[in-house]
XYZ file of C-alpha atoms in Angstrom:
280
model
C 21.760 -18.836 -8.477
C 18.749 -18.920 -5.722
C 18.185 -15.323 -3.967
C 16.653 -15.394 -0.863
C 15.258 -12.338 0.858
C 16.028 -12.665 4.880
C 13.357 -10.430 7.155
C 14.144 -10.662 10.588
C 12.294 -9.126 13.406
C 14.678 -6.732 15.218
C 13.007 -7.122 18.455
C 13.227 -10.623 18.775
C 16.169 -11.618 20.750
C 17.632 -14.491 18.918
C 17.171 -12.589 15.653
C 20.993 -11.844 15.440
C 22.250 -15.226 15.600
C 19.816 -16.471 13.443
C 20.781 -14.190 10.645
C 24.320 -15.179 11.407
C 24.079 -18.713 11.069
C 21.848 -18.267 7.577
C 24.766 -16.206 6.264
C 27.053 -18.646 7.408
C 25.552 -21.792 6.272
C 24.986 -19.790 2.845
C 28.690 -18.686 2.584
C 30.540 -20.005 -0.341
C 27.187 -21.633 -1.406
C 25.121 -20.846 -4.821
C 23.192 -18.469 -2.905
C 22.695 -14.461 -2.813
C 21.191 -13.200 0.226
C 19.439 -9.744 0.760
C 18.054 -7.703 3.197
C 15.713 -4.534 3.568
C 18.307 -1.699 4.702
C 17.413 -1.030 8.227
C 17.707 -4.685 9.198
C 20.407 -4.868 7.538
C 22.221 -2.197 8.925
C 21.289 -3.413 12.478
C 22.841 -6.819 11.846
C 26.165 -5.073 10.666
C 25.377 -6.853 6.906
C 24.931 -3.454 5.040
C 26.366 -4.604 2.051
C 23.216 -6.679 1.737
C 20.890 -4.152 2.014
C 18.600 -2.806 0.025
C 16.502 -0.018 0.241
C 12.916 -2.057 -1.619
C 13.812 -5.658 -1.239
C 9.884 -6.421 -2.943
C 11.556 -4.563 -5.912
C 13.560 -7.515 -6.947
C 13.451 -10.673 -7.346
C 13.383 -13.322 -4.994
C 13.132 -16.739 -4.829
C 11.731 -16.628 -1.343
C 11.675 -14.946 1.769
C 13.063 -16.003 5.106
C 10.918 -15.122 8.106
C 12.752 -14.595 11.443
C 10.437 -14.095 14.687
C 6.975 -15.482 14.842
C 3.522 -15.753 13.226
C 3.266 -11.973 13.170
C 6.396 -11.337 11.398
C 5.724 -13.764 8.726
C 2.092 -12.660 8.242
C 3.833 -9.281 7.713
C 6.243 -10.683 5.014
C 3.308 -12.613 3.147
C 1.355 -9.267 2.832
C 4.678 -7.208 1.382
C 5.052 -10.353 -1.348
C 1.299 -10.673 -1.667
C 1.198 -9.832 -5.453
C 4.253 -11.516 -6.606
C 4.074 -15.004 -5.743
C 7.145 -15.623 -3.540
C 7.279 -18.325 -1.282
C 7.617 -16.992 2.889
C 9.354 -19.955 4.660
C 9.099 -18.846 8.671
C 11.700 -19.325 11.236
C 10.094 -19.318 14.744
C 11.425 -17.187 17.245
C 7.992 -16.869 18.454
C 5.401 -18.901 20.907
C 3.155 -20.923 19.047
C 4.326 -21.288 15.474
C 1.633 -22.714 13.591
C 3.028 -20.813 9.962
C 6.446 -20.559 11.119
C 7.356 -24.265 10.471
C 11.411 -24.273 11.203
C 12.173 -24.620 14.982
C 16.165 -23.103 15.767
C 17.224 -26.367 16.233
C 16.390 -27.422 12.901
C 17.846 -24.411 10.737
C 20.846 -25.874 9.279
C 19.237 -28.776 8.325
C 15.917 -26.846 6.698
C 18.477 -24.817 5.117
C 20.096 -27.532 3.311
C 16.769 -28.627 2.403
C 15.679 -25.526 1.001
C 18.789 -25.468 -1.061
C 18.045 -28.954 -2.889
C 14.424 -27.918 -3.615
C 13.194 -30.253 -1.012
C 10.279 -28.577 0.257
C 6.697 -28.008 -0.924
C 4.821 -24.821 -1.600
C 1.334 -24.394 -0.022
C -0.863 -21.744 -1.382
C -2.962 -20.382 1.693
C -6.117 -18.643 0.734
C -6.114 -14.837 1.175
C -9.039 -12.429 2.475
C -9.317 -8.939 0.937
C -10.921 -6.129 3.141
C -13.055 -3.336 1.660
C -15.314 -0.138 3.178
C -18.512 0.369 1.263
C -20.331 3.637 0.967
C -21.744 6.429 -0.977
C -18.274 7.184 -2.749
C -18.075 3.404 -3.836
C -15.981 0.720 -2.223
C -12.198 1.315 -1.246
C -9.654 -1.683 -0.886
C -8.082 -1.875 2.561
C -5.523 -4.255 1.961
C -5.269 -7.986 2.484
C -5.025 -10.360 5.305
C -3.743 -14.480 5.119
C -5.143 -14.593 9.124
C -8.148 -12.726 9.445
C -10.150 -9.274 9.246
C -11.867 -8.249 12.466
C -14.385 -5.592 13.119
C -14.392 -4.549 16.721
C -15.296 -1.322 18.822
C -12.914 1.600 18.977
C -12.038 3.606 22.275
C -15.431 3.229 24.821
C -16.532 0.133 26.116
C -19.980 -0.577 24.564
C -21.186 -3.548 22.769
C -21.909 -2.990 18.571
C -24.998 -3.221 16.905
C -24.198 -5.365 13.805
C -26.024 -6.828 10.573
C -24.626 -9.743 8.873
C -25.287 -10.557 4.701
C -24.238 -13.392 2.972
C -23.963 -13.000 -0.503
C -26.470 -10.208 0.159
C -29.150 -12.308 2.305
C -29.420 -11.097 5.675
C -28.881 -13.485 8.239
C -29.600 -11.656 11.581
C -28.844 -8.490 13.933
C -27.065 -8.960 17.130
C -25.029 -7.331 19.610
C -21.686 -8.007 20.252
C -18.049 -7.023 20.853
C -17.138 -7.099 17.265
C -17.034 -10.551 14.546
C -14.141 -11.908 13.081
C -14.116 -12.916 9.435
C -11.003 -15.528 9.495
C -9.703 -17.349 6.761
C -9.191 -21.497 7.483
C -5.057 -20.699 8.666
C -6.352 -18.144 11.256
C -8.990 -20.681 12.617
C -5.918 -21.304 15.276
C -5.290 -17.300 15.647
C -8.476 -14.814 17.270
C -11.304 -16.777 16.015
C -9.680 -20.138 18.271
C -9.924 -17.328 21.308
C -12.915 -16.006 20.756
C -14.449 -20.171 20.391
C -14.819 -20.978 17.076
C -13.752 -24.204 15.313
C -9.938 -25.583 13.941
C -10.125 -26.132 10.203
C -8.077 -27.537 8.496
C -5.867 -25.072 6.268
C -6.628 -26.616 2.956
C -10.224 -26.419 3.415
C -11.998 -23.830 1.133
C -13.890 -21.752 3.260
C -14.373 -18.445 5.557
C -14.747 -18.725 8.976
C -17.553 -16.136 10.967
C -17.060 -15.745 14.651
C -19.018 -13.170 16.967
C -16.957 -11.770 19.645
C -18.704 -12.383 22.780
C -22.243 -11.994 21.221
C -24.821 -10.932 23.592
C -26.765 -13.656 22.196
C -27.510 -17.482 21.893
C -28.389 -17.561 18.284
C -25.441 -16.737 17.042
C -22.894 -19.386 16.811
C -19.528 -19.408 14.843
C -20.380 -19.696 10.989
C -18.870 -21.571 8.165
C -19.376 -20.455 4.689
C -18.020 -20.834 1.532
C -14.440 -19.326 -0.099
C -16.597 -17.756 -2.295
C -19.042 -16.004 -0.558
C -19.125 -12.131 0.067
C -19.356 -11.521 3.851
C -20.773 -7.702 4.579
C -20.940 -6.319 8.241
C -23.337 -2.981 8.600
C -22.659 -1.422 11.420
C -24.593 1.135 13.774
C -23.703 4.568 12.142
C -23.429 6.276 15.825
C -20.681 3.981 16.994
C -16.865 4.070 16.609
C -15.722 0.788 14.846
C -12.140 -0.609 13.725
C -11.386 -2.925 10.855
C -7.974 -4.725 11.504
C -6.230 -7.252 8.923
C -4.542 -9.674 10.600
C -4.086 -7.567 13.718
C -0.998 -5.337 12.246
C -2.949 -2.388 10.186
C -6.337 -0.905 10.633
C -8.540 1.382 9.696
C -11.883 3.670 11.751
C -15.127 3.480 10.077
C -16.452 5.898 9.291
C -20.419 6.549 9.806
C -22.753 4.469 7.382
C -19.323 2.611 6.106
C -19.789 -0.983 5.419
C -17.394 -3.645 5.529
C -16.937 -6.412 2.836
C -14.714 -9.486 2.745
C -14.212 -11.858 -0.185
C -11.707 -14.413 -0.865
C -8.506 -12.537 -2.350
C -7.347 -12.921 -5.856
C -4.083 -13.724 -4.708
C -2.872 -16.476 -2.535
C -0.203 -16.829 0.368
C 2.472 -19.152 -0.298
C 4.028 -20.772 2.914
C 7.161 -23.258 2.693
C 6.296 -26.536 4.458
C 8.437 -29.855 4.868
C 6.980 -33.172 4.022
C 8.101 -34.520 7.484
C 5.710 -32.722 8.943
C 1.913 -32.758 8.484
C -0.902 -30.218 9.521
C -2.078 -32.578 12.132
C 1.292 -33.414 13.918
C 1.650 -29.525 14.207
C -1.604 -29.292 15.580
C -0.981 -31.766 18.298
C 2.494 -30.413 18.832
C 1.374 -26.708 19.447
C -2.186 -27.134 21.199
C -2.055 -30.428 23.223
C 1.418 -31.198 24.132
């Protein structure tokens, strides 16, 4: 029997119907569907609830809202390896590859095993400093350094692999992973890559400077931000948790042990997406 784990977003407002029509397209079937509580008990389906859905197993998780939400879900299954298939309630989509429309049909294929795993590469967050490093979580879109509450540009020091490349001010740099080349980074001008391309992606935010450009580097290279000791910086992962540096903290970023895995369908590719969601 397949489990599936169903996470909707409870403020979207197709959320409801959507869970209605996966339970009813699953009724009867060879399926067992469960919930975390609280959605549960806000879709009136508390007998599928339970309290630590990551406690059991799954075969994969069902996404309901947008990007966010499944970036969410991908970080709660991040150590064990379950699949996050994304229905998209949300604008733009680019993870989230079932459209309402298409549900019944993408269930049906998910039910015959016709679908195809991709394993997205994962970046891992860490502070550095007297005490040693700490591990702030990970992130499948990107980790972002910016400045807290006043208004002033940073004062930041960029190592590769411990080389330094240069000093600049800025608004902050984002350290994005090839799937959130379409997220931030895109906003703040750096390049599209490809998803299955094995690299990090640097991009200044609104650098007060002409030298620095958007920077690719390797998957396995260690990225490490100093920042100004006087100033008030966040870290943010994915732009759902973060953290306030502390004075003479430094940040690191290396490729994750781990990888997302995101359910994809082989009648779409990467590049009909792309054209679907940016250009049309």
């Amino acid at each position: 029997m397949m489990q599936l784990a169903v996470f909707p977003n409870m403020s979207k407002r197709r959320a409801g119907e959507i869970v209605d029509r996966i339970f009813n397209f699953y009724h009867n079937k060879d399926v067992r569907l469960v919930m975390p509580a609280t959605e549960a008990r806000q879709f009136r389906k508390e007998e599928y609830g339970l309290p630590c859905v990551e406690r059991v197993h799954v075969d994969m998780a069902l996404s309901i809202g947008g990007d966010g939400t499944l970036l969410g879900v991908c970080r709660r299954f991040g150590e064990q390896n379950v699949p996050v298939c994304g229905i998209n309630l949300g604008t733009l989509g680019f993870l989230a590859d079932i459209e309402p429309r298409e549900l019944e049909g993408r269930l049906a294929k998910i039910l015959a095993g016709q679908y195809r795993v991709e394993r997205r590469l994962l970046l891992s967050g860490y502070i550095r400093n007297d005490l040693g490093e700490k591990f702030l979580g990970n992130a499948i879109n990107d980790v972002v350094i910016t400045k807290g509450g006043v208004a002033r540009m940073l004062r930041l020091g960029l190592y590769v692999n411990q080389t330094h490349l240069m000093d600049y001010k800025a608004d902050g740099i984002i350290v994005s992973s090839p799937t959130g080349s379409t997220a931030y980074s895109l906003s703040a001008g750096g390049p599209i890559l490809n998803p299955t391309i094995r690299a990090l992606l640097l991009t200044p935010i609104c650098a007060h400077t002409f030298q620095m450009r958007p920077l690719v580097v390797s998957e396995d290279d260690e990225v490490l931000i100093k920042v100004d000791a006087m100033q008030d910086v966040i870290v943010t992962l994915d732009g759902q948790v973060s953290h306030k540096i502390q004075p003479n903290d430094e940040v690191i970023v290396r490729k994750a042990k781990t990888t997302a895995q995101i359910v994809k369908f082989d009648d779409k590719n990467y590049y009909d997406v792309l054209k679907a969601k940016m250009w049309t």
